[in-house]
Amino acid sequence: CLMIIHGGGWTLHTSAIMEGMARYITNRGYAVFNINYRVLPDVKLEQIVDDAMGALIWIKEHARKYGGDPSRIAVTGDSAGGHLTAMMLTRAGNAAFRPSYRGNGRTDLSVTCAISSYGVFDFISLPSWGASIVRGALGESYEQNPDRYKLFSPGLNVRPGLPPQLIIVGDRDPLKGQNLDYVKALQAAGNPVELWINEGEGHAFLNYFWKPAGTRAYDRILEFLDRNLKKS
């Protein structure tokens, strides 16, 4: 199974923007769950994380109904979805978050592997152009609440024992540095991680299902999934 979390700065879009990618991967033998979540400013960022966590719990409960194996689940997201993917890996069990779906009462958020594409991994060290975006997402400045900035920064909460991850970013993406730093943090903690740079590309290329920029990224994701999810 693959769970997809769309991007959009935590404020825009629905799962429809990832429909091309979802169909591409479904057609290659995976049960794909292309999810929605509530967005800012209708809810706080905590509740968006809650929705992503709740979706994973729902998928584990219902995967077999759609021909999926709940013991072999990957999660992926791009941009804001990449951030949410990393949040689920690094913040599972944190008291600040309560999955918005709990179903049978279980809160198992473990996954077999994950792919985060051009995400935000450190709200504190974003370039100056991103400061206003983050301040809008969190509702306050770093000086007002530094602990909350750290809470939502997956790169500052890396720990050993995380599942294998693939990090994807374009070599022209302004978030490239953040992605490289996240890879280094994962490596320093002894976690298995792969980095793939989409040469010549900027941000949001996973949306481009009609262009090689998108499909070559899908193929790289599938190669990673085939190695980590498929049984020998």
Short mmCIF file of C-alpha atoms in Angstrom, two decimals:
data_model
loop_
_atom_site.label_atom_id
_atom_site.label_comp_id
_atom_site.label_asym_id
_atom_site.label_seq_id
_atom_site.Cartn_x
_atom_site.Cartn_y
_atom_site.Cartn_z
CA CYS A 1 0.00 0.00 0.00
CA LEU A 2 1.06 3.57 -0.61
CA MET A 3 -0.47 6.56 1.17
CA ILE A 4 -0.05 9.88 -0.67
CA ILE A 5 -0.22 13.26 1.09
CA HIS A 6 -0.61 16.23 -1.26
CA GLY A 7 1.21 19.54 -0.92
CA GLY A 8 0.04 23.13 -1.05
CA GLY A 9 1.61 25.02 1.82
CA TRP A 10 -0.88 23.50 4.29
CA THR A 11 -3.46 25.90 2.81
CA LEU A 12 -4.21 24.76 -0.75
CA HIS A 13 -5.28 21.87 -2.97
CA THR A 14 -6.90 18.50 -2.44
CA SER A 15 -5.93 14.96 -3.32
CA ALA A 16 -6.95 15.72 -6.92
CA ILE A 17 -3.58 17.36 -7.55
CA MET A 18 -1.89 13.96 -7.00
CA GLU A 19 -4.35 11.97 -9.10
CA GLY A 20 -1.87 11.47 -11.93
CA MET A 21 0.81 10.10 -9.63
CA ALA A 22 -1.74 7.93 -7.81
CA ARG A 23 -2.94 6.31 -11.03
CA TYR A 24 0.61 5.82 -12.32
CA ILE A 25 1.59 3.87 -9.20
CA THR A 26 -1.72 2.00 -8.91
CA ASN A 27 -1.22 0.73 -12.46
CA ARG A 28 2.05 -0.84 -11.35
CA GLY A 29 0.64 -3.10 -8.69
CA TYR A 30 0.03 -1.02 -5.57
CA ALA A 31 -3.07 -0.17 -3.56
CA VAL A 32 -2.84 3.63 -3.40
CA PHE A 33 -4.65 5.79 -0.87
CA ASN A 34 -4.57 9.42 -2.02
CA ILE A 35 -5.75 11.31 1.05
CA ASN A 36 -7.24 14.69 1.92
CA TYR A 37 -6.77 16.69 5.10
CA ARG A 38 -8.17 19.89 6.55
CA VAL A 39 -6.17 23.01 5.72
CA LEU A 40 -5.22 26.35 7.22
CA PRO A 41 -6.74 28.67 8.33
CA ASP A 42 -9.80 26.54 9.11
CA VAL A 43 -7.74 24.44 11.55
CA LYS A 44 -4.38 24.65 13.27
CA LEU A 45 -1.30 22.81 12.04
CA GLU A 46 -1.69 20.32 14.89
CA GLN A 47 -5.01 19.20 13.44
CA ILE A 48 -3.50 18.77 9.97
CA VAL A 49 -0.92 16.41 11.46
CA ASP A 50 -3.78 14.69 13.32
CA ASP A 51 -5.59 14.14 10.01
CA ALA A 52 -2.52 12.60 8.35
CA MET A 53 -2.01 10.30 11.31
CA GLY A 54 -5.69 9.38 11.36
CA ALA A 55 -5.63 8.58 7.65
CA LEU A 56 -2.79 6.11 8.18
CA ILE A 57 -4.71 4.37 10.96
CA TRP A 58 -7.79 4.18 8.70
CA ILE A 59 -5.72 2.69 5.87
CA LYS A 60 -4.32 0.01 8.16
CA GLU A 61 -7.85 -0.93 9.20
CA HIS A 62 -9.27 -0.99 5.66
CA ALA A 63 -6.35 -1.96 3.41
CA ARG A 64 -7.48 -5.55 2.84
CA LYS A 65 -10.85 -4.35 1.54
CA TYR A 66 -8.96 -2.74 -1.35
CA GLY A 67 -6.56 -5.61 -1.95
CA GLY A 68 -3.74 -4.12 0.12
CA ASP A 69 -1.51 -5.68 2.75
CA PRO A 70 -1.64 -3.60 5.98
CA SER A 71 1.72 -5.00 7.05
CA ARG A 72 3.41 -3.43 4.00
CA ILE A 73 2.57 0.27 3.94
CA ALA A 74 4.60 3.21 2.67
CA VAL A 75 3.74 6.87 3.04
CA THR A 76 4.80 9.66 0.71
CA GLY A 77 4.14 13.36 0.36
CA ASP A 78 5.50 16.38 -1.46
CA SER A 79 6.16 19.91 -0.19
CA ALA A 80 3.74 20.35 2.75
CA GLY A 81 2.93 16.66 2.28
CA GLY A 82 6.63 15.86 2.56
CA HIS A 83 6.68 17.72 5.84
CA LEU A 84 3.63 15.79 7.07
CA THR A 85 5.22 12.50 6.03
CA ALA A 86 8.30 13.27 8.10
CA MET A 87 6.15 14.49 10.98
CA MET A 88 4.41 11.12 11.19
CA LEU A 89 7.75 9.34 11.36
CA THR A 90 9.35 11.62 13.95
CA ARG A 91 6.36 12.72 16.02
CA ALA A 92 4.38 9.46 16.36
CA GLY A 93 3.26 9.11 19.96
CA ASN A 94 3.92 12.75 20.84
CA ALA A 95 1.26 14.06 23.24
CA ALA A 96 0.74 17.21 21.15
CA PHE A 97 -1.01 15.13 18.48
CA ARG A 98 -4.12 12.99 18.59
CA PRO A 99 -5.03 11.18 15.35
CA SER A 100 -8.39 12.41 14.09
CA TYR A 101 -9.41 8.82 13.34
CA ARG A 102 -8.79 6.13 15.91
CA GLY A 103 -11.25 3.50 14.75
CA ASN A 104 -10.61 0.38 16.78
CA GLY A 105 -8.66 2.41 19.33
CA ARG A 106 -5.23 1.42 18.06
CA THR A 107 -2.74 4.16 17.28
CA ASP A 108 -0.04 2.22 15.45
CA LEU A 109 1.65 4.68 13.08
CA SER A 110 4.52 2.46 11.99
CA VAL A 111 5.23 2.18 8.27
CA THR A 112 7.56 -0.03 6.25
CA CYS A 113 9.22 2.87 4.45
CA ALA A 114 8.60 6.47 3.43
CA ILE A 115 9.34 9.00 0.70
CA SER A 116 9.44 12.73 1.41
CA SER A 117 9.77 15.05 -1.57
CA TYR A 118 11.05 18.64 -1.32
CA GLY A 119 9.58 19.12 2.15
CA VAL A 120 10.16 21.61 4.95
CA PHE A 121 12.12 19.90 7.70
CA ASP A 122 13.26 22.78 9.91
CA PHE A 123 10.94 25.71 10.58
CA ILE A 124 13.63 27.55 12.52
CA SER A 125 16.28 27.80 9.81
CA LEU A 126 14.12 28.48 6.76
CA PRO A 127 15.45 31.11 4.36
CA SER A 128 14.07 34.61 4.92
CA TRP A 129 11.50 34.22 2.13
CA GLY A 130 9.91 31.35 4.04
CA ALA A 131 9.63 33.03 7.42
CA SER A 132 6.26 34.63 6.72
CA ILE A 133 4.87 31.33 5.40
CA VAL A 134 5.86 29.52 8.56
CA ARG A 135 4.67 32.32 10.80
CA GLY A 136 1.30 32.07 9.06
CA ALA A 137 1.25 28.30 9.47
CA LEU A 138 2.10 28.43 13.17
CA GLY A 139 0.29 31.64 14.00
CA GLU A 140 3.22 33.17 15.88
CA SER A 141 6.86 34.02 15.50
CA TYR A 142 9.81 31.92 16.63
CA GLU A 143 10.56 34.41 19.38
CA GLN A 144 7.02 34.03 20.72
CA ASN A 145 7.09 30.22 20.88
CA PRO A 146 10.41 28.51 20.01
CA ASP A 147 9.23 25.16 21.38
CA ARG A 148 6.36 25.04 18.90
CA TYR A 149 8.74 25.72 16.00
CA LYS A 150 10.87 22.78 17.13
CA LEU A 151 7.79 20.57 17.57
CA PHE A 152 6.96 20.99 13.90
CA SER A 153 10.53 20.59 12.62
CA PRO A 154 11.12 16.90 11.74
CA GLY A 155 14.80 17.50 11.11
CA LEU A 156 15.25 18.56 14.72
CA ASN A 157 13.45 15.48 16.05
CA VAL A 158 15.24 12.67 14.25
CA ARG A 159 15.93 9.59 16.33
CA PRO A 160 17.44 6.15 15.64
CA GLY A 161 15.18 3.35 14.49
CA LEU A 162 13.23 5.14 11.77
CA PRO A 163 12.19 3.15 8.68
CA PRO A 164 14.04 3.44 5.35
CA GLN A 165 13.42 6.77 3.65
CA LEU A 166 13.89 8.19 0.19
CA ILE A 167 14.31 11.97 0.01
CA ILE A 168 13.61 13.60 -3.36
CA VAL A 169 14.35 17.19 -4.33
CA GLY A 170 15.09 19.19 -7.46
CA ASP A 171 18.55 20.67 -7.84
CA ARG A 172 16.94 24.12 -8.40
CA ASP A 173 14.54 23.93 -5.47
CA PRO A 174 15.07 26.66 -2.83
CA LEU A 175 14.38 23.96 -0.22
CA LYS A 176 17.25 21.78 -1.46
CA GLY A 177 19.45 22.76 1.51
CA GLN A 178 16.76 21.76 3.99
CA ASN A 179 16.40 18.39 2.29
CA LEU A 180 20.15 17.74 2.31
CA ASP A 181 20.31 18.68 6.00
CA TYR A 182 17.48 16.25 6.78
CA VAL A 183 19.37 13.47 5.01
CA LYS A 184 22.47 14.26 7.07
CA ALA A 185 20.46 14.19 10.30
CA LEU A 186 19.00 10.79 9.40
CA GLN A 187 22.45 9.44 8.56
CA ALA A 188 23.93 10.79 11.80
CA ALA A 189 21.26 8.91 13.76
CA GLY A 190 22.03 5.69 11.88
CA ASN A 191 18.82 5.58 9.86
CA PRO A 192 18.69 4.10 6.34
CA VAL A 193 18.13 6.91 3.83
CA GLU A 194 18.55 7.49 0.11
CA LEU A 195 18.74 10.84 -1.66
CA TRP A 196 17.63 11.38 -5.24
CA ILE A 197 18.02 14.77 -6.92
CA ASN A 198 15.85 15.50 -9.95
CA GLU A 199 18.30 17.38 -12.13
CA GLY A 200 17.13 20.63 -13.69
CA GLU A 201 13.96 20.80 -11.63
CA GLY A 202 12.60 23.25 -9.05
CA HIS A 203 9.62 22.70 -6.78
CA ALA A 204 6.38 20.68 -7.14
CA PHE A 205 7.40 18.49 -10.09
CA LEU A 206 5.44 15.51 -8.74
CA ASN A 207 2.32 17.32 -9.91
CA TYR A 208 3.47 17.08 -13.54
CA PHE A 209 2.17 13.63 -14.50
CA TRP A 210 2.26 14.64 -18.17
CA LYS A 211 5.98 15.54 -18.17
CA PRO A 212 9.20 13.54 -17.78
CA ALA A 213 10.01 15.68 -14.72
CA GLY A 214 7.16 13.97 -12.93
CA THR A 215 7.21 10.47 -14.38
CA ARG A 216 10.94 9.94 -13.86
CA ALA A 217 10.35 10.81 -10.19
CA TYR A 218 7.47 8.30 -10.08
CA ASP A 219 9.78 5.65 -11.51
CA ARG A 220 12.40 6.39 -8.84
CA ILE A 221 9.71 6.10 -6.16
CA LEU A 222 8.54 2.79 -7.62
CA GLU A 223 12.07 1.43 -7.64
CA PHE A 224 12.35 2.28 -3.95
CA LEU A 225 8.93 0.78 -3.17
CA ASP A 226 9.67 -2.41 -5.09
CA ARG A 227 12.82 -2.98 -3.02
CA ASN A 228 11.27 -2.17 0.33
CA LEU A 229 7.67 -3.39 0.09
CA LYS A 230 7.47 -6.32 -2.31
CA LYS A 231 8.03 -9.81 -0.97
CA SER A 232 10.79 -11.87 -2.53
#
